[in-house]
Short mmCIF file of C-alpha atoms in Angstrom, two decimals:
data_model
loop_
_atom_site.label_atom_id
_atom_site.label_comp_id
_atom_site.label_asym_id
_atom_site.label_seq_id
_atom_site.Cartn_x
_atom_site.Cartn_y
_atom_site.Cartn_z
CA MET A 720 0.00 0.00 0.00
CA GLU A 721 2.77 2.37 0.99
CA TYR A 722 4.46 1.70 -2.35
CA ILE A 723 1.32 2.39 -4.42
CA ASN A 724 0.85 5.59 -2.47
CA ILE A 725 4.37 6.79 -3.21
CA PHE A 726 3.97 5.86 -6.89
CA ILE A 727 0.69 7.75 -7.34
CA LYS A 728 1.97 10.74 -5.41
CA SER A 729 5.20 11.07 -7.37
CA ALA A 730 3.65 10.36 -10.78
CA PHE A 731 0.51 12.49 -10.63
CA ILE A 732 0.31 14.84 -7.65
CA ASP A 733 3.96 15.91 -7.56
CA ASN A 734 4.41 15.49 -11.29
CA MET A 735 7.96 16.54 -12.17
CA ILE A 736 7.00 18.66 -15.17
CA PHE A 737 3.79 20.28 -14.04
CA THR A 738 4.65 20.92 -10.40
CA PHE A 739 8.42 21.38 -10.32
CA PHE A 740 9.34 22.01 -13.97
CA PHE A 741 12.18 19.48 -13.80
CA GLY A 742 13.78 18.67 -17.13
CA MET A 743 11.87 21.38 -18.97
CA CYS A 744 14.71 22.01 -21.42
CA SER A 745 14.67 18.56 -22.95
CA TYR A 746 10.91 18.38 -22.47
CA LEU A 747 10.46 21.34 -24.81
CA ALA A 748 13.28 20.44 -27.19
CA VAL A 749 12.43 16.78 -27.81
CA SER A 750 8.63 16.91 -27.82
CA LYS A 751 8.06 17.64 -31.50
CA THR A 752 7.10 14.06 -32.38
CA VAL A 753 5.60 11.29 -30.26
CA LYS A 754 8.23 8.76 -31.33
CA THR A 755 11.23 10.68 -29.98
CA ALA A 756 9.22 11.68 -26.91
CA VAL A 757 8.59 8.01 -26.10
CA GLY A 758 12.32 7.31 -26.55
CA LEU A 759 13.47 10.06 -24.21
CA GLY A 760 10.68 9.34 -21.72
CA SER A 761 11.64 5.66 -21.46
CA ALA A 762 15.30 6.60 -21.08
CA VAL A 763 14.41 8.91 -18.19
CA ILE A 764 12.40 6.17 -16.42
CA PHE A 765 15.26 3.74 -16.95
CA VAL A 766 17.97 6.05 -15.62
CA LEU A 767 15.86 7.14 -12.64
CA VAL A 768 15.14 3.55 -11.61
CA VAL A 769 18.87 2.77 -11.77
CA THR A 770 20.33 5.93 -10.19
CA ILE A 771 17.86 6.66 -7.39
CA PRO A 772 18.60 3.44 -5.42
CA ILE A 773 22.35 3.98 -5.86
CA ASN A 774 22.10 7.57 -4.70
CA TYR A 775 19.91 6.38 -1.81
CA LEU A 776 22.62 3.96 -0.68
CA LEU A 777 25.24 6.69 -1.07
CA GLU A 778 23.09 9.05 0.99
CA THR A 779 22.39 6.63 3.85
CA LEU A 780 25.81 4.95 3.99
CA VAL A 781 28.15 7.84 3.30
CA LEU A 782 26.72 11.35 3.16
CA GLN A 783 24.11 11.66 5.93
CA GLU A 784 25.07 12.93 9.35
CA GLY A 785 26.27 9.90 11.29
CA ALA A 786 26.09 7.68 8.22
CA LEU A 787 29.74 6.77 8.45
CA ALA A 788 29.31 5.14 11.87
CA TRP A 789 29.97 1.75 10.30
CA LEU A 790 33.60 2.78 9.79
CA GLY A 791 34.18 3.10 13.54
CA ASP A 792 33.53 5.55 16.36
CA ASP A 793 35.90 8.17 14.97
CA TYR A 794 33.62 8.68 12.01
CA ALA A 795 30.27 8.60 13.82
CA ASN A 796 29.87 12.38 13.91
CA MET A 797 30.87 13.15 10.34
CA ASP A 798 28.37 15.08 8.25
CA LEU A 799 29.28 15.02 4.57
CA SER A 800 25.93 16.22 3.25
CA PHE A 801 27.50 19.35 1.76
CA LEU A 802 29.20 17.03 -0.72
CA SER A 803 25.92 15.60 -1.96
CA PHE A 804 25.67 17.76 -5.10
CA ILE A 805 29.00 16.69 -6.49
CA MET A 806 28.57 13.05 -5.41
CA PHE A 807 25.10 12.75 -6.94
CA ILE A 808 26.09 14.32 -10.24
CA ALA A 809 29.21 12.13 -10.42
CA VAL A 810 27.12 9.02 -9.79
CA ILE A 811 24.57 10.05 -12.40
CA ALA A 812 27.15 10.90 -15.06
CA SER A 813 29.11 7.67 -14.56
CA ILE A 814 26.03 5.43 -14.29
CA VAL A 815 24.62 6.90 -17.47
CA GLN A 816 27.90 6.18 -19.24
CA LEU A 817 27.99 2.63 -17.85
CA VAL A 818 24.36 1.95 -18.70
CA GLU A 819 24.96 3.20 -22.22
CA MET A 820 27.85 0.77 -22.70
CA LEU A 821 25.93 -2.17 -21.20
CA VAL A 822 22.83 -1.52 -23.27
CA GLU A 823 24.92 -1.22 -26.41
CA LYS A 824 26.59 -4.58 -25.67
CA PHE A 825 23.60 -6.62 -24.58
CA SER A 826 20.57 -5.11 -26.28
CA PRO A 827 21.31 -3.42 -29.60
CA ALA A 828 17.58 -2.96 -30.23
CA LEU A 829 17.09 -1.02 -26.99
CA TYR A 830 20.28 0.91 -27.73
CA GLY A 831 18.84 1.89 -31.08
CA ALA A 832 15.75 3.24 -29.35
CA LEU A 833 17.38 4.97 -26.35
CA GLY A 834 20.95 5.38 -27.58
CA ILE A 835 21.13 9.01 -28.59
CA PHE A 836 19.09 10.13 -25.60
CA LEU A 837 21.20 8.56 -22.87
CA PRO A 838 24.14 11.03 -22.94
CA LEU A 839 21.67 13.93 -22.87
CA ILE A 840 20.20 12.63 -19.67
CA ALA A 841 23.31 13.11 -17.55
CA VAL A 842 22.61 16.83 -17.54
CA ASN A 843 18.82 16.57 -17.39
CA CYS A 844 17.67 18.31 -14.22
CA ALA A 845 14.93 15.70 -13.75
CA ILE A 846 17.52 13.12 -12.69
CA LEU A 847 19.46 15.32 -10.28
CA GLY A 848 16.23 16.92 -9.06
CA ALA A 849 14.74 13.55 -8.21
CA ALA A 850 17.93 12.60 -6.35
CA LEU A 851 17.82 15.82 -4.32
CA PHE A 852 14.13 15.36 -3.52
CA MET A 853 14.83 11.77 -2.52
CA GLN A 854 17.40 13.15 -0.09
CA GLN A 855 14.87 15.63 1.31
CA LYS A 856 12.04 13.13 1.70
CA GLN A 857 14.08 10.74 3.88
CA PHE A 858 12.61 7.45 2.65
CA ALA A 859 12.56 4.58 5.13
CA ASN A 860 14.10 1.95 2.87
CA ILE A 861 15.59 1.41 -0.55
CA GLY A 862 12.34 -0.07 -1.92
CA GLN A 863 10.44 3.14 -1.30
CA ALA A 864 13.19 5.18 -2.91
CA THR A 865 13.14 2.96 -6.00
CA VAL A 866 9.36 3.24 -6.31
CA TYR A 867 9.75 7.00 -5.98
CA GLY A 868 12.21 6.96 -8.89
CA LEU A 869 9.86 4.81 -10.96
CA GLY A 870 6.86 7.03 -10.23
CA SER A 871 8.71 10.26 -10.98
CA GLY A 872 10.02 8.82 -14.22
CA PHE A 873 6.56 7.65 -15.21
CA GLY A 874 5.11 11.09 -14.52
CA TRP A 875 7.78 12.65 -16.71
CA PHE A 876 7.16 10.10 -19.46
CA LEU A 877 3.43 10.80 -19.35
CA ALA A 878 3.97 14.56 -19.58
CA ILE A 879 6.35 14.49 -22.54
CA VAL A 880 4.24 11.98 -24.52
CA LEU A 881 1.09 14.05 -23.92
CA ILE A 882 2.66 17.33 -25.03
CA ALA A 883 4.24 15.65 -28.07
CA ALA A 884 0.84 14.30 -29.15
CA ILE A 885 -0.72 17.75 -28.77
CA ARG A 886 2.12 19.45 -30.64
CA GLU A 887 1.76 17.00 -33.52
CA LYS A 888 -1.93 17.88 -33.73
CA ILE A 889 -1.56 21.66 -33.55
CA LYS A 890 1.09 21.73 -36.26
CA TYR A 891 -1.68 22.52 -38.76
CA SER A 892 -3.67 24.88 -36.54
CA HIS A 893 -3.80 28.60 -37.10
CA ILE A 894 -1.74 30.07 -34.26
CA PRO A 895 -0.67 33.76 -34.03
CA ALA A 896 2.78 33.88 -35.65
CA PRO A 897 4.76 35.19 -32.63
CA LEU A 898 3.34 32.41 -30.47
CA ARG A 899 4.24 29.59 -32.86
CA GLY A 900 6.56 26.88 -31.54
CA VAL A 901 7.92 27.36 -28.03
CA GLY A 902 5.47 30.05 -26.95
CA MET A 903 2.49 27.82 -27.62
CA ALA A 904 4.21 24.87 -25.94
CA PHE A 905 4.53 26.94 -22.76
CA ILE A 906 0.86 27.88 -22.73
CA LEU A 907 -0.20 24.30 -23.46
CA THR A 908 1.97 23.01 -20.63
CA GLY A 909 0.34 25.55 -18.36
CA LEU A 910 -3.13 24.32 -19.32
CA MET A 911 -2.08 20.70 -18.78
CA GLY A 912 -0.64 21.73 -15.43
CA LEU A 913 -4.03 23.17 -14.46
CA ALA A 914 -5.62 19.83 -15.32
CA PHE A 915 -3.05 18.00 -13.20
CA LEU A 916 -3.89 20.28 -10.27
CA GLY A 917 -7.06 18.22 -10.11
CA PHE A 918 -5.02 15.46 -8.50
CA LEU A 919 -4.17 17.76 -5.60
CA GLY A 920 -5.55 16.55 -2.31
CA PHE A 921 -6.05 13.07 -3.73
CA GLU A 922 -5.34 10.58 -0.93
CA LEU A 923 -5.10 6.83 -1.03
CA MET B 672 46.56 39.59 -17.49
CA SER B 673 48.10 39.19 -20.90
CA GLU B 674 44.70 39.14 -22.56
CA VAL B 675 44.07 42.78 -21.72
CA LYS B 676 47.12 43.93 -23.69
CA THR B 677 45.60 42.94 -27.02
CA SER B 678 44.78 45.77 -29.36
CA GLU B 679 41.05 45.53 -28.66
CA PRO B 680 39.76 47.96 -26.01
CA LEU B 681 38.10 46.43 -22.94
CA PHE B 682 34.63 47.69 -23.74
CA SER B 683 34.73 47.63 -27.51
CA LYS B 684 31.53 47.41 -29.52
CA LYS B 685 31.98 43.66 -29.97
CA ASN B 686 32.42 43.14 -26.23
CA MET B 687 29.42 45.23 -25.34
CA GLU B 688 27.32 43.14 -27.67
CA LEU B 689 28.26 40.08 -25.62
CA ILE B 690 26.41 41.69 -22.74
CA LYS B 691 23.59 43.29 -24.71
CA ASN B 692 22.46 40.52 -27.07
CA PRO B 693 21.46 37.93 -24.43
CA LEU B 694 19.01 40.44 -22.97
CA ASN B 695 16.86 40.31 -26.07
CA GLN B 696 17.81 38.72 -29.43
CA ILE B 697 19.43 35.59 -28.03
CA ASN B 698 17.84 35.56 -24.58
CA PRO B 699 18.83 32.23 -23.01
CA VAL B 700 15.40 31.57 -21.51
CA THR B 701 12.82 32.80 -23.98
CA ILE B 702 14.64 32.37 -27.30
CA GLN B 703 17.14 29.55 -26.74
CA VAL B 704 14.79 27.82 -24.24
CA LEU B 705 17.53 26.91 -21.77
CA GLY B 706 17.45 26.85 -17.98
CA ILE B 707 13.68 26.85 -17.77
CA CYS B 708 13.21 24.70 -14.66
CA SER B 709 14.56 27.20 -12.19
CA ALA B 710 13.23 30.19 -14.13
CA LEU B 711 9.71 28.91 -13.61
CA ALA B 712 9.94 27.42 -10.16
CA VAL B 713 11.54 30.07 -7.98
CA THR B 714 9.41 33.02 -9.04
CA VAL B 715 6.61 33.11 -6.46
CA GLN B 716 8.42 35.89 -4.59
CA MET B 717 10.64 38.63 -5.92
CA ASP B 718 13.44 38.04 -3.41
CA ASN B 719 13.78 34.39 -4.42
CA ALA B 720 14.08 35.45 -8.05
CA ILE B 721 16.71 38.08 -7.26
CA VAL B 722 18.83 35.73 -5.13
CA MET B 723 18.55 32.98 -7.75
CA SER B 724 19.60 35.34 -10.56
CA ILE B 725 22.61 36.50 -8.59
CA ALA B 726 23.57 32.91 -7.78
CA VAL B 727 23.30 31.77 -11.40
CA THR B 728 25.16 34.83 -12.70
CA ALA B 729 27.97 34.29 -10.20
CA VAL B 730 28.33 30.60 -11.10
CA LEU B 731 28.15 31.44 -14.80
CA VAL B 732 30.78 34.20 -14.68
CA ILE B 733 33.26 32.31 -12.51
CA GLY B 734 32.64 29.03 -14.35
CA ASN B 735 33.13 30.73 -17.72
CA LEU B 736 36.35 32.33 -16.47
CA LEU B 737 37.78 29.07 -15.07
CA VAL B 738 36.89 26.98 -18.10
CA SER B 739 38.21 29.67 -20.43
CA LEU B 740 41.52 29.76 -18.54
CA MET B 741 41.75 25.96 -18.76
CA ARG B 742 40.48 25.72 -22.33
CA ASN B 743 43.84 24.74 -23.79
CA VAL B 744 44.59 22.00 -21.26
CA ILE B 745 41.19 20.25 -21.08
CA PRO B 746 41.24 17.12 -23.26
CA GLY B 747 38.27 17.14 -25.63
CA ARG B 748 36.98 13.72 -24.66
CA ILE B 749 36.44 14.45 -20.97
CA ARG B 750 35.44 18.11 -21.22
CA ILE B 751 31.86 17.49 -20.05
CA ILE B 752 33.05 15.87 -16.83
CA VAL B 753 35.55 18.68 -16.23
CA GLN B 754 32.80 21.26 -16.75
CA LEU B 755 30.46 19.39 -14.40
CA VAL B 756 33.12 19.29 -11.68
CA VAL B 757 33.88 23.01 -12.03
CA VAL B 758 30.19 23.91 -11.90
CA ALA B 759 29.37 21.50 -9.05
CA ALA B 760 32.22 22.88 -6.93
CA LEU B 761 31.04 26.46 -7.54
CA VAL B 762 27.45 25.54 -6.72
CA ILE B 763 28.50 23.94 -3.44
CA ILE B 764 30.23 27.21 -2.49
CA VAL B 765 27.17 29.26 -3.50
CA ASP B 766 24.90 26.91 -1.53
CA GLN B 767 27.02 27.24 1.62
CA ILE B 768 27.10 31.04 1.26
CA LEU B 769 23.32 31.20 0.84
CA LYS B 770 22.80 28.95 3.88
CA ALA B 771 25.09 31.16 5.94
CA TYR B 772 23.76 34.60 4.98
CA VAL B 773 20.20 34.30 3.66
CA TYR B 774 18.92 31.14 5.31
CA ASP B 775 15.20 31.79 4.70
CA VAL B 776 15.65 32.30 0.98
CA SER B 777 17.92 29.27 0.79
CA LYS B 778 15.20 27.21 2.50
CA SER B 779 12.53 28.34 0.05
CA LEU B 780 14.78 27.76 -2.96
CA SER B 781 15.24 24.20 -1.62
CA VAL B 782 16.59 21.84 -4.28
CA PHE B 783 16.75 24.51 -6.96
CA VAL B 784 20.12 25.75 -5.71
CA GLY B 785 21.52 22.28 -6.39
CA LEU B 786 19.85 22.24 -9.75
CA ILE B 787 22.04 25.15 -10.88
CA ILE B 788 24.52 22.35 -11.69
CA THR B 789 22.28 21.00 -14.40
CA ASN B 790 21.04 24.41 -15.53
CA CYS B 791 21.48 24.15 -19.29
CA ILE B 792 22.43 27.82 -19.61
CA ILE B 793 25.61 27.18 -17.66
CA MET B 794 26.62 23.99 -19.46
CA GLY B 795 25.59 25.57 -22.76
CA ARG B 796 27.72 28.69 -22.31
CA LEU B 797 30.73 26.74 -21.04
CA GLU B 798 30.51 24.39 -24.00
CA ALA B 799 29.62 26.92 -26.69
CA PHE B 800 31.55 29.99 -25.58
CA ALA B 801 34.13 29.58 -22.82
CA LEU B 802 35.85 26.61 -24.47
CA GLY B 803 36.68 28.71 -27.52
CA ASN B 804 37.19 32.25 -26.24
CA LYS B 805 39.54 34.34 -24.13
CA PRO B 806 38.86 34.91 -20.40
CA TRP B 807 37.73 38.54 -20.61
CA ALA B 808 35.22 37.86 -23.38
CA SER B 809 34.00 34.82 -21.44
CA ILE B 810 33.40 36.90 -18.32
CA LEU B 811 31.34 39.40 -20.33
CA ASP B 812 29.41 36.57 -21.96
CA GLY B 813 28.67 35.14 -18.51
CA VAL B 814 27.48 38.54 -17.24
CA GLY B 815 25.26 39.03 -20.29
CA ASN B 816 23.64 35.63 -20.14
CA GLY B 817 23.24 35.82 -16.38
CA PHE B 818 21.43 39.15 -16.76
CA GLY B 819 19.30 37.80 -19.60
CA TYR B 820 18.24 34.95 -17.33
CA GLY B 821 17.69 37.27 -14.38
CA LEU B 822 15.58 39.65 -16.48
CA VAL B 823 13.06 36.95 -17.35
CA LEU B 824 13.03 35.67 -13.77
CA MET B 825 12.30 39.10 -12.37
CA VAL B 826 9.58 39.90 -14.89
CA VAL B 827 7.84 36.60 -14.08
CA ALA B 828 8.26 37.10 -10.32
CA PHE B 829 7.04 40.69 -10.55
CA PHE B 830 3.71 39.73 -12.13
CA LYS B 831 3.26 36.60 -10.05
CA GLU B 832 3.80 38.33 -6.74
CA ILE B 833 1.82 41.49 -7.48
CA LEU B 834 -1.17 39.69 -8.96
CA GLY B 835 -0.94 36.72 -6.58
CA SER B 836 -0.42 38.34 -3.20
CA GLY B 837 -0.44 42.10 -3.87
CA THR B 838 3.05 42.54 -2.43
CA LEU B 839 6.63 42.81 -3.61
CA THR B 840 9.40 41.29 -1.48
CA ILE B 841 12.73 42.98 -2.13
CA PRO B 842 15.84 42.03 -0.15
CA GLY B 843 16.76 44.81 2.26
CA LEU B 844 13.37 46.51 2.03
CA GLY B 845 11.16 43.65 3.17
CA LYS B 846 7.62 43.01 2.02
CA LEU B 847 6.18 46.09 0.30
CA THR B 848 2.43 46.36 -0.14
CA ILE B 849 1.72 47.37 -3.73
CA ILE B 850 -2.04 46.91 -4.00
CA PRO B 851 -3.57 49.29 -1.40
CA GLU B 852 -6.07 48.03 1.18
CA SER B 853 -8.86 50.17 -0.26
CA PHE B 854 -8.80 48.13 -3.47
CA PHE B 855 -9.86 45.08 -1.50
CA ASP B 856 -12.75 47.01 0.05
CA TRP B 857 -14.02 47.76 -3.45
CA GLY B 858 -14.03 44.09 -4.31
CA TYR B 859 -10.55 43.51 -5.77
CA MET B 860 -9.22 40.01 -5.09
CA ASN B 861 -5.80 38.42 -5.27
CA ASN B 862 -5.55 35.91 -8.09
CA GLY B 863 -4.85 32.59 -6.37
CA LEU B 864 -3.83 31.00 -9.66
CA MET B 865 -0.71 33.19 -9.67
CA LEU B 866 0.61 31.32 -6.64
CA LEU B 867 0.32 27.96 -8.40
CA PRO B 868 2.99 26.51 -10.72
CA PRO B 869 1.08 26.72 -14.06
CA SER B 870 0.87 30.52 -13.93
CA SER B 871 4.62 30.93 -14.57
CA LEU B 872 4.19 28.97 -17.79
CA PHE B 873 1.45 31.34 -18.92
CA ILE B 874 3.53 34.41 -18.06
CA VAL B 875 6.61 33.11 -19.89
CA GLY B 876 4.37 32.19 -22.85
CA ILE B 877 2.97 35.72 -23.00
CA TYR B 878 6.49 37.17 -22.54
CA ILE B 879 7.64 35.19 -25.60
CA TRP B 880 4.56 36.35 -27.50
CA VAL B 881 5.24 40.04 -26.77
CA GLN B 882 8.97 39.70 -27.43
CA LYS B 883 8.50 37.99 -30.78
CA ALA B 884 5.74 40.36 -31.83
CA LYS B 885 8.20 43.24 -31.28
CA ASN B 886 11.05 41.42 -33.05
CA PRO B 887 9.46 39.70 -36.05
CA GLU B 888 12.84 38.27 -37.15
CA LEU B 889 12.70 35.90 -34.17
CA ILE B 890 9.46 34.20 -35.22
CA GLU B 891 9.78 30.45 -35.81
CA ALA B 892 8.91 29.28 -39.28
#
């Protein structure tokens, strides 16, 4: 039950795009067709599910105040949380690189679908943002953190596929010239965000 | 600095354009669509927007300078990692400074200070400008792009705060009441939508609309 709750909350109520605007740059740049949107969206889910548990372990075993107690009493009072930015981004960048190599070796078909998007993701704020929120939310165990990663990724996937479908449709609509392209995408995202506000206060 | 001794004056026309252009024609947020996340999320109050703009500009200027100084020794293959480390180190310093001096603002910016690391404006300028230009030009480019970013942030925050809560929070001056009490007696109401996330998208959308209507050469085909 707890897991379903976290999933629904992270995917719909705290949707990364509509509530926190995480990963807006690639969201706007890669949402011109549904096909590429599905590719990038799946890559984001994939990377989040892999990196969030690793960052969770890093947070609880190394960075948190008192997390280094397992090294001995001398280390029990260490608080390394100021290092979390650089540690998280290093983990994300290296995991993305590693995942890219593994996928290329073992699943050429998946590599064909996700390949070009993976390097982009290292600097996508959705990944680092989710890691920082995971740190703030203080999850009880690694399972909850993983479900949080999955839910956030799914919410992001949903948002980019929806906007891509709408942008494909409005390509032939009559829009005021100055608003064409990015301007309209902003307003559409705002309207979709209003719709997603309907999930607010939704409790399981 | 040896760079200063070149024949070009410090504030030549070309250098001034590095500062001026990002404010309008090549604005990083509205035209190049970079660094949107933080531009939209930290704009509920004016002071958050101001502190965020200063933080991003500082990271951008110092990061541009450092990368430009190292541009001839960074191997091409690992340049992204080098840039990430430079930016992450600067952001940690900025974060600690914010926590020490403006704790309330730092609390309300929450994770968005950390997200300066992945702000595409910074990576974009390091990659596109600092890697190929001299330090002084890189500093000016950082200042220009930082101001271009800050301009959009402040415009969005200005409308959101005035329409949403009728106040304007400026560091040093505190919360100023802009909409007088008597307005409320006549039936004026704060627009609650302006406090919610989607409103920043509408304001940026309208900003782009106005900007492109004034500069028809920017319209997308």
